[in-house]
Amino acid sequence: MRWIHLIGGEKGGVGKSLMARLLAQYCIDHGLPFVGFDSDRSHGALLRFYADYTSPVVVDRYESLDGLVEAALAEPERRVLVDLAAQTQAALERWMEDSGLLDLAPELGLQIRYWHVMDSGRDSVDLLRTLLDRFGARLDIVLVLNQLRGDDFGILEQSGQKQRALDLGARIMPLRRLHEAAMIKIDAASSSFWAATHSAVVHDMGLLERQRVKTWLRNAYQELDALGI
């Protein structure tokens, strides 16, 4: 099975790039070949943290997006990770619909998964509703509940959209909170998560801070193990 992982959520600041970095690090640590594509032209996280694996993609150009499928077909064992910038959903959906991608994918042995990264706010719930309205059960969806942006997802629960998503075959991935100071230091050093836990590249990170990052990464990997990528 060939895999394309679309990491989105449409709203800025919900943790899409964090999730893309986590998937990239998971692939590296588990020996899974992958190639990354970054649609953020100004602050691309995959381009910054995983430059050796990543190329830019222009979401409003069909020829550029076609390259995602070509990359997946060229090497069946290689995962394709796509970090979607904010405000790119409409262009992505047009490309998918105009290309008949979801109808063609089974013929190509292509699995397309959309990681819908959410914070605890109303906007993320509304965007989920729109996503489900558009694709329903046709798209493999994982709801990433990013606790780094708030751990009370009562609005999601009360909206009925979580249960609706589950009924349509979506799955849930809680992304636990990491102490903010550690994340700031990792980002300031332009460090991968592995480097932050195994080397002195983040010079001012203490022993227990490194241990907290290791624990966070281990918990995230257990969730990914259960989902499969």
mmCIF file of C-alpha atoms in Angstrom, residues 83-201:
data_model
loop_
_atom_site.group_PDB
_atom_site.id
_atom_site.type_symbol
_atom_site.label_atom_id
_atom_site.label_comp_id
_atom_site.label_asym_id
_atom_site.label_seq_id
_atom_site.Cartn_x
_atom_site.Cartn_y
_atom_site.Cartn_z
ATOM 1 C CA ASP A 83 2.494 19.711 5.813
ATOM 2 C CA LEU A 84 -0.455 21.908 4.808
ATOM 3 C CA ALA A 85 -0.271 25.577 5.683
ATOM 4 C CA ALA A 86 -3.297 27.485 6.968
ATOM 5 C CA GLN A 87 -5.858 28.556 4.372
ATOM 6 C CA THR A 88 -4.901 25.854 1.870
ATOM 7 C CA GLN A 89 -7.864 23.514 2.341
ATOM 8 C CA ALA A 90 -10.040 24.923 -0.438
ATOM 9 C CA ALA A 91 -7.290 24.593 -3.050
ATOM 10 C CA LEU A 92 -6.465 21.059 -1.895
ATOM 11 C CA GLU A 93 -10.112 20.014 -2.070
ATOM 12 C CA ARG A 94 -10.523 21.430 -5.592
ATOM 13 C CA TRP A 95 -7.512 19.464 -6.753
ATOM 14 C CA MET A 96 -8.771 16.258 -5.148
ATOM 15 C CA GLU A 97 -12.272 16.613 -6.580
ATOM 16 C CA ASP A 98 -11.240 17.763 -10.059
ATOM 17 C CA SER A 99 -8.696 14.947 -10.275
ATOM 18 C CA GLY A 100 -11.124 12.298 -8.974
ATOM 19 C CA LEU A 101 -8.334 11.322 -6.622
ATOM 20 C CA LEU A 102 -10.379 9.459 -4.025
ATOM 21 C CA ASP A 103 -12.041 7.361 -6.740
ATOM 22 C CA LEU A 104 -8.721 6.633 -8.431
ATOM 23 C CA ALA A 105 -6.760 5.888 -5.268
ATOM 24 C CA PRO A 106 -7.960 2.271 -4.764
ATOM 25 C CA GLU A 107 -6.987 1.408 -8.343
ATOM 26 C CA LEU A 108 -3.487 2.735 -7.651
ATOM 27 C CA GLY A 109 -3.164 0.968 -4.304
ATOM 28 C CA LEU A 110 -2.961 4.409 -2.730
ATOM 29 C CA GLN A 111 -4.102 5.178 0.811
ATOM 30 C CA ILE A 112 -4.751 8.837 1.563
ATOM 31 C CA ARG A 113 -4.999 9.856 5.206
ATOM 32 C CA TYR A 114 -5.940 13.294 6.479
ATOM 33 C CA TRP A 115 -4.651 14.224 9.940
ATOM 34 C CA HIS A 116 -7.072 16.921 11.119
ATOM 35 C CA VAL A 117 -5.127 18.727 13.838
ATOM 36 C CA MET A 118 -7.389 20.486 16.318
ATOM 37 C CA ASP A 119 -7.114 22.788 19.289
ATOM 38 C CA SER A 120 -9.896 23.023 21.866
ATOM 39 C CA GLY A 121 -11.664 25.980 20.266
ATOM 40 C CA ARG A 122 -14.885 26.384 18.303
ATOM 41 C CA ASP A 123 -13.099 27.131 15.006
ATOM 42 C CA SER A 124 -11.503 23.690 14.875
ATOM 43 C CA VAL A 125 -14.896 22.061 15.428
ATOM 44 C CA ASP A 126 -16.479 24.112 12.657
ATOM 45 C CA LEU A 127 -13.655 23.178 10.307
ATOM 46 C CA LEU A 128 -14.138 19.509 11.187
ATOM 47 C CA ARG A 129 -17.833 19.814 10.360
ATOM 48 C CA THR A 130 -16.942 21.255 6.956
ATOM 49 C CA LEU A 131 -14.432 18.467 6.326
ATOM 50 C CA LEU A 132 -16.980 15.780 7.175
ATOM 51 C CA ASP A 133 -19.646 17.478 5.065
ATOM 52 C CA ARG A 134 -17.290 17.422 2.104
ATOM 53 C CA PHE A 135 -15.770 13.952 2.367
ATOM 54 C CA GLY A 136 -17.784 11.884 4.830
ATOM 55 C CA ALA A 137 -16.466 8.329 4.911
ATOM 56 C CA ARG A 138 -14.572 8.676 1.609
ATOM 57 C CA LEU A 139 -11.445 9.966 3.336
ATOM 58 C CA ASP A 140 -9.386 8.254 6.033
ATOM 59 C CA ILE A 141 -9.438 10.882 8.797
ATOM 60 C CA VAL A 142 -7.581 11.019 12.094
ATOM 61 C CA LEU A 143 -8.601 13.705 14.580
ATOM 62 C CA VAL A 144 -5.455 14.905 16.346
ATOM 63 C CA LEU A 145 -6.506 16.494 19.626
ATOM 64 C CA ASN A 146 -3.540 18.717 20.333
ATOM 65 C CA GLN A 147 -3.409 19.202 24.096
ATOM 66 C CA LEU A 148 -0.511 21.590 23.707
ATOM 67 C CA ARG A 149 -3.189 24.085 22.610
ATOM 68 C CA GLY A 150 -5.628 23.274 25.440
ATOM 69 C CA ASP A 151 -6.783 20.014 26.970
ATOM 70 C CA ASP A 152 -10.510 20.693 27.435
ATOM 71 C CA PHE A 153 -12.246 19.436 24.308
ATOM 72 C CA GLY A 154 -15.739 19.918 25.707
ATOM 73 C CA ILE A 155 -16.828 22.015 22.728
ATOM 74 C CA LEU A 156 -15.958 19.133 20.408
ATOM 75 C CA GLU A 157 -17.773 16.609 22.582
ATOM 76 C CA GLN A 158 -20.894 18.750 22.890
ATOM 77 C CA SER A 159 -21.009 19.570 19.177
ATOM 78 C CA GLY A 160 -21.676 15.974 18.166
ATOM 79 C CA GLN A 161 -18.961 16.209 15.490
ATOM 80 C CA LYS A 162 -16.608 13.851 17.299
ATOM 81 C CA GLN A 163 -19.214 11.085 17.387
ATOM 82 C CA ARG A 164 -20.194 11.857 13.818
ATOM 83 C CA ALA A 165 -16.563 11.475 12.758
ATOM 84 C CA LEU A 166 -16.241 8.183 14.618
ATOM 85 C CA ASP A 167 -19.434 6.892 13.002
ATOM 86 C CA LEU A 168 -17.903 7.691 9.613
ATOM 87 C CA GLY A 169 -14.792 5.665 10.446
ATOM 88 C CA ALA A 170 -12.470 8.389 11.708
ATOM 89 C CA ARG A 171 -10.070 7.698 14.554
ATOM 90 C CA ILE A 172 -8.765 9.800 17.417
ATOM 91 C CA MET A 173 -5.194 10.595 18.393
ATOM 92 C CA PRO A 174 -4.632 12.580 21.576
ATOM 93 C CA LEU A 175 -1.373 14.529 21.389
ATOM 94 C CA ARG A 176 -0.345 15.085 24.965
ATOM 95 C CA ARG A 177 0.952 18.344 26.328
ATOM 96 C CA LEU A 178 4.698 18.953 26.374
ATOM 97 C CA HIS A 179 6.066 21.511 28.801
ATOM 98 C CA GLU A 180 6.167 24.763 26.848
ATOM 99 C CA ALA A 181 9.683 25.753 27.892
ATOM 100 C CA ALA A 182 11.116 22.564 26.401
ATOM 101 C CA MET A 183 9.315 23.105 23.102
ATOM 102 C CA ILE A 184 10.552 26.697 22.917
ATOM 103 C CA LYS A 185 14.152 25.565 23.416
ATOM 104 C CA ILE A 186 13.842 22.840 20.775
ATOM 105 C CA ASP A 187 12.441 25.276 18.237
ATOM 106 C CA ALA A 188 14.959 27.984 19.056
ATOM 107 C CA ALA A 189 17.780 25.530 18.325
ATOM 108 C CA SER A 190 16.085 24.292 15.110
ATOM 109 C CA SER A 191 16.489 20.837 16.604
ATOM 110 C CA SER A 192 14.782 17.602 15.712
ATOM 111 C CA PHE A 193 13.068 15.811 18.574
ATOM 112 C CA TRP A 194 15.662 13.040 18.423
ATOM 113 C CA ALA A 195 18.553 15.497 18.687
ATOM 114 C CA ALA A 196 16.884 17.251 21.599
ATOM 115 C CA THR A 197 16.740 14.015 23.565
ATOM 116 C CA HIS A 198 20.015 12.369 22.538
ATOM 117 C CA SER A 199 22.586 15.114 22.091
ATOM 118 C CA ALA A 200 23.695 18.447 23.470
ATOM 119 C CA VAL A 201 22.498 20.412 20.449
#
